[in-house]
Amino acid sequence: FLFLFRMYVHGGFHHSDMWAFHLEDLTWDRIHDSTDEGPGSRFGHTIVGYDNKIWLYGGNQWGENIRDKARSDVWFLDPNTEKANRKWRFIGDGGGIKEGSSAWPPVRAHHAAALDHMTAMMYVYGGLRCPDGPCSCREDTWQYDLKRNKWRQLSTGNNPTSRYSHSMVFWNDALYVFGGESMVPYMYHNEIKSLPLAKWTQDEL
């Protein structure tokens, strides 16, 4: 993702390091070394940038002894601190909250996230979970307050078909979802779906 004139790359299967590509001088910089501390090795997660920090959510954690790889945890990293003190900070994972609660989203990977910089709200939609049984897609939408560490599930009668590996951006008080793949019915998507946030706000408040 792009943040502060840099392109950041993190993780991927058995990788847990983070790199930054400086767009001004076209050079790479290792932001964080590979380590089991913090989010660890993972893929299918999302990252956004806010308040000079890098925020990570969800994804599949990689490891031979990990039974259910999908996660619903939140971490942040300040890339501007001295490298010796640069560590991932754990925010929460909904531990103790029963799945299906409106207080914290269920685990997922290959979802999409978008940030409203004006309100410090991160939006998460869709995703995939593949436990021991068949994989299933998510069709829920969540709002995360980066300042207060608080989740809120949003509901609307105009949800896109459940999907994963899609793209999503925030613009002008709306989320725009493009593409992705669904399990039931199994299909690929090639449309753009607009999800105005004004309707959610009216329904939820």
PDB file of C-alpha atoms in Angstrom:
ATOM      1  CA  PHE A   1       0.000   0.000   0.000  1.00  0.00           C
ATOM      2  CA  LEU A   2       1.038   3.633  -0.518  1.00  0.00           C
ATOM      3  CA  PHE A   3       1.740   5.814   2.524  1.00  0.00           C
ATOM      4  CA  LEU A   4       3.908   8.921   3.051  1.00  0.00           C
ATOM      5  CA  PHE A   5       5.504   8.711  -0.426  1.00  0.00           C
ATOM      6  CA  ARG A   6       6.483   5.095   0.145  1.00  0.00           C
ATOM      7  CA  MET A   7       5.125   1.760  -1.040  1.00  0.00           C
ATOM      8  CA  TYR A   8       5.041  -0.720   1.843  1.00  0.00           C
ATOM      9  CA  VAL A   9       5.187  -4.494   1.400  1.00  0.00           C
ATOM     10  CA  HIS A  10       4.635  -6.907   4.290  1.00  0.00           C
ATOM     11  CA  GLY A  11       4.571 -10.665   4.748  1.00  0.00           C
ATOM     12  CA  GLY A  12       3.441 -13.328   2.311  1.00  0.00           C
ATOM     13  CA  PHE A  13       3.192 -17.015   3.296  1.00  0.00           C
ATOM     14  CA  HIS A  14       6.329 -17.747   5.400  1.00  0.00           C
ATOM     15  CA  HIS A  15       7.570 -14.120   5.396  1.00  0.00           C
ATOM     16  CA  SER A  16       7.099 -11.659   8.254  1.00  0.00           C
ATOM     17  CA  ASP A  17       9.411  -8.823   7.207  1.00  0.00           C
ATOM     18  CA  MET A  18       8.326  -5.399   5.967  1.00  0.00           C
ATOM     19  CA  TRP A  19       9.908  -3.286   3.246  1.00  0.00           C
ATOM     20  CA  ALA A  20       9.399   0.268   2.029  1.00  0.00           C
ATOM     21  CA  PHE A  21      10.043   1.413  -1.533  1.00  0.00           C
ATOM     22  CA  HIS A  22      10.895   5.126  -1.623  1.00  0.00           C
ATOM     23  CA  LEU A  23       9.181   6.609  -4.658  1.00  0.00           C
ATOM     24  CA  GLU A  24      11.355   9.725  -4.676  1.00  0.00           C
ATOM     25  CA  ASP A  25      14.732   8.027  -5.086  1.00  0.00           C
ATOM     26  CA  LEU A  26      13.557   4.522  -6.110  1.00  0.00           C
ATOM     27  CA  THR A  27      15.311   2.679  -3.287  1.00  0.00           C
ATOM     28  CA  TRP A  28      14.257  -0.111  -0.902  1.00  0.00           C
ATOM     29  CA  ASP A  29      14.512   0.029   2.879  1.00  0.00           C
ATOM     30  CA  ARG A  30      13.898  -2.857   5.282  1.00  0.00           C
ATOM     31  CA  ILE A  31      11.444  -1.485   7.848  1.00  0.00           C
ATOM     32  CA  HIS A  32      11.159  -4.588  10.011  1.00  0.00           C
ATOM     33  CA  ASP A  33      13.110  -7.851  10.063  1.00  0.00           C
ATOM     34  CA  SER A  34      11.551 -11.304   9.884  1.00  0.00           C
ATOM     35  CA  THR A  35      10.443 -12.395  13.333  1.00  0.00           C
ATOM     36  CA  ASP A  36       7.861 -14.548  15.076  1.00  0.00           C
ATOM     37  CA  GLU A  37       7.008 -11.571  17.266  1.00  0.00           C
ATOM     38  CA  GLY A  38       4.095  -9.390  16.240  1.00  0.00           C
ATOM     39  CA  PRO A  39       1.748 -10.583  13.495  1.00  0.00           C
ATOM     40  CA  GLY A  40       4.272 -13.198  12.385  1.00  0.00           C
ATOM     41  CA  SER A  41       4.275 -14.710   8.910  1.00  0.00           C
ATOM     42  CA  ARG A  42       0.945 -14.181   7.210  1.00  0.00           C
ATOM     43  CA  PHE A  43      -0.824 -13.559   3.932  1.00  0.00           C
ATOM     44  CA  GLY A  44      -4.238 -12.365   2.824  1.00  0.00           C
ATOM     45  CA  HIS A  45      -4.173  -9.521   5.374  1.00  0.00           C
ATOM     46  CA  THR A  46      -4.776  -5.806   4.891  1.00  0.00           C
ATOM     47  CA  ILE A  47      -2.730  -2.759   5.871  1.00  0.00           C
ATOM     48  CA  VAL A  48      -3.662   0.930   6.041  1.00  0.00           C
ATOM     49  CA  GLY A  49      -1.706   4.004   7.100  1.00  0.00           C
ATOM     50  CA  TYR A  50      -2.910   6.555   9.642  1.00  0.00           C
ATOM     51  CA  ASP A  51      -1.314   8.944  12.157  1.00  0.00           C
ATOM     52  CA  ASN A  52       2.171   8.063  10.831  1.00  0.00           C
ATOM     53  CA  LYS A  53       1.558   4.435  11.790  1.00  0.00           C
ATOM     54  CA  ILE A  54       0.970   1.249   9.818  1.00  0.00           C
ATOM     55  CA  TRP A  55      -2.136  -0.685  10.857  1.00  0.00           C
ATOM     56  CA  LEU A  56      -2.561  -4.390  10.062  1.00  0.00           C
ATOM     57  CA  TYR A  57      -5.750  -6.420  10.258  1.00  0.00           C
ATOM     58  CA  GLY A  58      -6.602 -10.111   9.851  1.00  0.00           C
ATOM     59  CA  GLY A  59      -5.257 -12.514   7.262  1.00  0.00           C
ATOM     60  CA  ASN A  60      -3.934 -16.069   7.409  1.00  0.00           C
ATOM     61  CA  GLN A  61      -1.063 -16.772   9.772  1.00  0.00           C
ATOM     62  CA  TRP A  62       1.517 -19.182   8.383  1.00  0.00           C
ATOM     63  CA  GLY A  63       2.773 -22.086  10.449  1.00  0.00           C
ATOM     64  CA  GLU A  64       2.821 -25.875  10.424  1.00  0.00           C
ATOM     65  CA  ASN A  65       1.321 -26.156  13.904  1.00  0.00           C
ATOM     66  CA  ILE A  66      -1.451 -23.605  13.336  1.00  0.00           C
ATOM     67  CA  ARG A  67      -4.762 -25.384  12.832  1.00  0.00           C
ATOM     68  CA  ASP A  68      -7.037 -22.482  11.880  1.00  0.00           C
ATOM     69  CA  LYS A  69      -4.875 -19.911  10.145  1.00  0.00           C
ATOM     70  CA  ALA A  70      -7.425 -17.102   9.789  1.00  0.00           C
ATOM     71  CA  ARG A  71      -7.115 -14.185  12.212  1.00  0.00           C
ATOM     72  CA  SER A  72      -9.102 -11.125  13.281  1.00  0.00           C
ATOM     73  CA  ASP A  73      -6.362  -9.239  15.101  1.00  0.00           C
ATOM     74  CA  VAL A  74      -5.255  -5.598  14.917  1.00  0.00           C
ATOM     75  CA  TRP A  75      -1.616  -4.458  15.130  1.00  0.00           C
ATOM     76  CA  PHE A  76       0.239  -1.238  14.459  1.00  0.00           C
ATOM     77  CA  LEU A  77       3.851  -0.283  13.740  1.00  0.00           C
ATOM     78  CA  ASP A  78       5.479   3.143  13.765  1.00  0.00           C
ATOM     79  CA  PRO A  79       8.042   3.103  10.914  1.00  0.00           C
ATOM     80  CA  ASN A  80       9.579   6.394  12.081  1.00  0.00           C
ATOM     81  CA  THR A  81      10.919   5.117  15.407  1.00  0.00           C
ATOM     82  CA  GLU A  82      14.524   3.993  15.754  1.00  0.00           C
ATOM     83  CA  LYS A  83      14.897   0.566  14.201  1.00  0.00           C
ATOM     84  CA  ALA A  84      16.142  -0.964  17.454  1.00  0.00           C
ATOM     85  CA  ASN A  85      12.884   0.083  19.132  1.00  0.00           C
ATOM     86  CA  ARG A  86      10.630  -0.531  16.140  1.00  0.00           C
ATOM     87  CA  LYS A  87       8.117  -3.178  17.196  1.00  0.00           C
ATOM     88  CA  TRP A  88       4.630  -4.275  16.281  1.00  0.00           C
ATOM     89  CA  ARG A  89       2.107  -3.290  18.951  1.00  0.00           C
ATOM     90  CA  PHE A  90      -0.824  -5.617  19.582  1.00  0.00           C
ATOM     91  CA  ILE A  91      -4.208  -3.872  19.860  1.00  0.00           C
ATOM     92  CA  GLY A  92      -6.645  -6.782  20.160  1.00  0.00           C
ATOM     93  CA  ASP A  93      -8.169  -9.851  18.548  1.00  0.00           C
ATOM     94  CA  GLY A  94     -11.607 -10.055  20.110  1.00  0.00           C
ATOM     95  CA  GLY A  95     -10.423 -12.715  22.546  1.00  0.00           C
ATOM     96  CA  GLY A  96     -13.302 -13.890  24.704  1.00  0.00           C
ATOM     97  CA  ILE A  97     -15.902 -12.450  22.341  1.00  0.00           C
ATOM     98  CA  LYS A  98     -18.125 -15.135  20.835  1.00  0.00           C
ATOM     99  CA  GLU A  99     -18.178 -15.293  17.034  1.00  0.00           C
ATOM    100  CA  GLY A 100     -21.351 -13.698  15.736  1.00  0.00           C
ATOM    101  CA  SER A 101     -21.165 -10.834  18.200  1.00  0.00           C
ATOM    102  CA  SER A 102     -21.441  -7.294  16.880  1.00  0.00           C
ATOM    103  CA  ALA A 103     -18.501  -6.242  19.097  1.00  0.00           C
ATOM    104  CA  TRP A 104     -15.703  -7.773  16.987  1.00  0.00           C
ATOM    105  CA  PRO A 105     -15.601  -9.219  13.450  1.00  0.00           C
ATOM    106  CA  PRO A 106     -15.075 -12.955  12.926  1.00  0.00           C
ATOM    107  CA  VAL A 107     -11.757 -14.187  11.540  1.00  0.00           C
ATOM    108  CA  ARG A 108     -11.068 -13.712   7.839  1.00  0.00           C
ATOM    109  CA  ALA A 109      -8.437 -13.449   5.128  1.00  0.00           C
ATOM    110  CA  HIS A 110      -8.359 -12.125   1.560  1.00  0.00           C
ATOM    111  CA  HIS A 111     -10.794  -9.391   2.591  1.00  0.00           C
ATOM    112  CA  ALA A 112     -10.564  -5.714   1.651  1.00  0.00           C
ATOM    113  CA  ALA A 113     -10.000  -2.658   3.835  1.00  0.00           C
ATOM    114  CA  ALA A 114     -10.283   1.062   3.136  1.00  0.00           C
ATOM    115  CA  LEU A 115      -9.598   4.083   5.318  1.00  0.00           C
ATOM    116  CA  ASP A 116     -11.430   7.358   5.805  1.00  0.00           C
ATOM    117  CA  HIS A 117      -8.562   9.633   6.873  1.00  0.00           C
ATOM    118  CA  MET A 118     -10.897  12.415   8.020  1.00  0.00           C
ATOM    119  CA  THR A 119     -12.680  10.284  10.640  1.00  0.00           C
ATOM    120  CA  ALA A 120      -9.948   7.682  11.339  1.00  0.00           C
ATOM    121  CA  MET A 121     -12.388   4.923  10.419  1.00  0.00           C
ATOM    122  CA  MET A 122     -11.205   1.756   8.704  1.00  0.00           C
ATOM    123  CA  TYR A 123     -13.801  -0.247   6.785  1.00  0.00           C
ATOM    124  CA  VAL A 124     -13.507  -4.003   6.229  1.00  0.00           C
ATOM    125  CA  TYR A 125     -15.686  -5.976   3.854  1.00  0.00           C
ATOM    126  CA  GLY A 126     -15.891  -9.645   2.878  1.00  0.00           C
ATOM    127  CA  GLY A 127     -13.106 -12.188   3.019  1.00  0.00           C
ATOM    128  CA  LEU A 128     -12.603 -15.920   3.244  1.00  0.00           C
ATOM    129  CA  ARG A 129     -12.219 -18.531   5.959  1.00  0.00           C
ATOM    130  CA  CYS A 130     -10.893 -22.029   5.305  1.00  0.00           C
ATOM    131  CA  PRO A 131     -10.870 -24.149   8.486  1.00  0.00           C
ATOM    132  CA  ASP A 132     -10.699 -27.939   8.363  1.00  0.00           C
ATOM    133  CA  GLY A 133     -13.936 -28.057   6.384  1.00  0.00           C
ATOM    134  CA  PRO A 134     -15.001 -26.274   3.176  1.00  0.00           C
ATOM    135  CA  CYS A 135     -14.080 -22.634   2.685  1.00  0.00           C
ATOM    136  CA  SER A 136     -16.757 -19.991   3.165  1.00  0.00           C
ATOM    137  CA  CYS A 137     -16.991 -16.359   2.093  1.00  0.00           C
ATOM    138  CA  ARG A 138     -17.879 -13.406   4.300  1.00  0.00           C
ATOM    139  CA  GLU A 139     -20.442 -10.820   3.234  1.00  0.00           C
ATOM    140  CA  ASP A 140     -20.383  -8.575   6.302  1.00  0.00           C
ATOM    141  CA  THR A 141     -19.089  -5.002   6.539  1.00  0.00           C
ATOM    142  CA  TRP A 142     -17.357  -3.547   9.589  1.00  0.00           C
ATOM    143  CA  GLN A 143     -16.230  -0.122  10.733  1.00  0.00           C
ATOM    144  CA  TYR A 144     -13.170   0.163  12.995  1.00  0.00           C
ATOM    145  CA  ASP A 145     -12.387   3.333  14.952  1.00  0.00           C
ATOM    146  CA  LEU A 146      -8.589   3.570  15.015  1.00  0.00           C
ATOM    147  CA  LYS A 147      -8.652   6.133  17.811  1.00  0.00           C
ATOM    148  CA  ARG A 148     -10.936   4.250  20.187  1.00  0.00           C
ATOM    149  CA  ASN A 149     -10.191   0.630  19.211  1.00  0.00           C
ATOM    150  CA  LYS A 150     -13.868  -0.040  18.673  1.00  0.00           C
ATOM    151  CA  TRP A 151     -15.605  -2.135  16.015  1.00  0.00           C
ATOM    152  CA  ARG A 152     -19.137  -1.663  14.718  1.00  0.00           C
ATOM    153  CA  GLN A 153     -20.910  -3.941  12.264  1.00  0.00           C
ATOM    154  CA  LEU A 154     -22.755  -2.116   9.509  1.00  0.00           C
ATOM    155  CA  SER A 155     -25.906  -3.437   7.884  1.00  0.00           C
ATOM    156  CA  THR A 156     -27.657  -2.557   4.661  1.00  0.00           C
ATOM    157  CA  GLY A 157     -30.052  -4.261   2.305  1.00  0.00           C
ATOM    158  CA  ASN A 158     -27.748  -3.617  -0.620  1.00  0.00           C
ATOM    159  CA  ASN A 159     -24.733  -5.778   0.235  1.00  0.00           C
ATOM    160  CA  PRO A 160     -22.627  -7.150  -2.620  1.00  0.00           C
ATOM    161  CA  THR A 161     -22.508 -10.924  -3.064  1.00  0.00           C
ATOM    162  CA  SER A 162     -20.189 -12.525  -0.510  1.00  0.00           C
ATOM    163  CA  ARG A 163     -16.669 -12.577  -1.930  1.00  0.00           C
ATOM    164  CA  TYR A 164     -12.923 -12.504  -1.355  1.00  0.00           C
ATOM    165  CA  SER A 165      -9.810 -11.224  -3.175  1.00  0.00           C
ATOM    166  CA  HIS A 166     -11.679  -8.083  -4.199  1.00  0.00           C
ATOM    167  CA  SER A 167     -10.589  -4.456  -4.185  1.00  0.00           C
ATOM    168  CA  MET A 168     -12.179  -1.613  -2.214  1.00  0.00           C
ATOM    169  CA  VAL A 169     -11.611   2.130  -1.855  1.00  0.00           C
ATOM    170  CA  PHE A 170     -13.249   4.889   0.166  1.00  0.00           C
ATOM    171  CA  TRP A 171     -14.355   8.049  -1.637  1.00  0.00           C
ATOM    172  CA  ASN A 172     -16.852  10.799  -0.881  1.00  0.00           C
ATOM    173  CA  ASP A 173     -18.615   8.988   1.995  1.00  0.00           C
ATOM    174  CA  ALA A 174     -18.977   5.733   0.096  1.00  0.00           C
ATOM    175  CA  LEU A 175     -17.171   2.436  -0.358  1.00  0.00           C
ATOM    176  CA  TYR A 176     -16.550   1.146  -3.863  1.00  0.00           C
ATOM    177  CA  VAL A 177     -16.006  -2.599  -4.277  1.00  0.00           C
ATOM    178  CA  PHE A 178     -14.639  -4.133  -7.469  1.00  0.00           C
ATOM    179  CA  GLY A 179     -14.126  -7.715  -8.582  1.00  0.00           C
ATOM    180  CA  GLY A 180     -13.411 -10.706  -6.387  1.00  0.00           C
ATOM    181  CA  GLU A 181     -14.456 -14.338  -6.290  1.00  0.00           C
ATOM    182  CA  SER A 182     -17.424 -16.045  -4.620  1.00  0.00           C
ATOM    183  CA  MET A 183     -17.886 -19.602  -3.376  1.00  0.00           C
ATOM    184  CA  VAL A 184     -21.689 -19.909  -3.443  1.00  0.00           C
ATOM    185  CA  PRO A 185     -22.521 -19.391  -6.213  1.00  0.00           C
ATOM    186  CA  TYR A 186     -19.010 -19.968  -7.505  1.00  0.00           C
ATOM    187  CA  MET A 187     -18.242 -17.043  -9.772  1.00  0.00           C
ATOM    188  CA  TYR A 188     -15.878 -14.204 -10.547  1.00  0.00           C
ATOM    189  CA  HIS A 189     -17.044 -10.613 -10.352  1.00  0.00           C
ATOM    190  CA  ASN A 190     -16.338  -7.804 -12.785  1.00  0.00           C
ATOM    191  CA  GLU A 191     -18.667  -5.087 -11.560  1.00  0.00           C
ATOM    192  CA  ILE A 192     -18.246  -2.030  -9.322  1.00  0.00           C
ATOM    193  CA  LYS A 193     -20.589  -1.864  -6.346  1.00  0.00           C
ATOM    194  CA  SER A 194     -21.164   1.406  -4.484  1.00  0.00           C
ATOM    195  CA  LEU A 195     -21.984   1.256  -0.774  1.00  0.00           C
ATOM    196  CA  PRO A 196     -22.994   4.734   0.495  1.00  0.00           C
ATOM    197  CA  LEU A 197     -22.176   5.156   4.174  1.00  0.00           C
ATOM    198  CA  ALA A 198     -24.981   7.662   4.740  1.00  0.00           C
ATOM    199  CA  LYS A 199     -27.569   4.860   4.641  1.00  0.00           C
ATOM    200  CA  TRP A 200     -25.646   2.828   7.243  1.00  0.00           C
ATOM    201  CA  THR A 201     -25.323   5.838   9.536  1.00  0.00           C
ATOM    202  CA  GLN A 202     -29.048   6.487   9.339  1.00  0.00           C
ATOM    203  CA  ASP A 203     -29.915   2.839   9.964  1.00  0.00           C
ATOM    204  CA  GLU A 204     -27.484   2.350  12.858  1.00  0.00           C
ATOM    205  CA  LEU A 205     -27.864   5.535  14.908  1.00  0.00           C
TER     206      LEU A 205
END
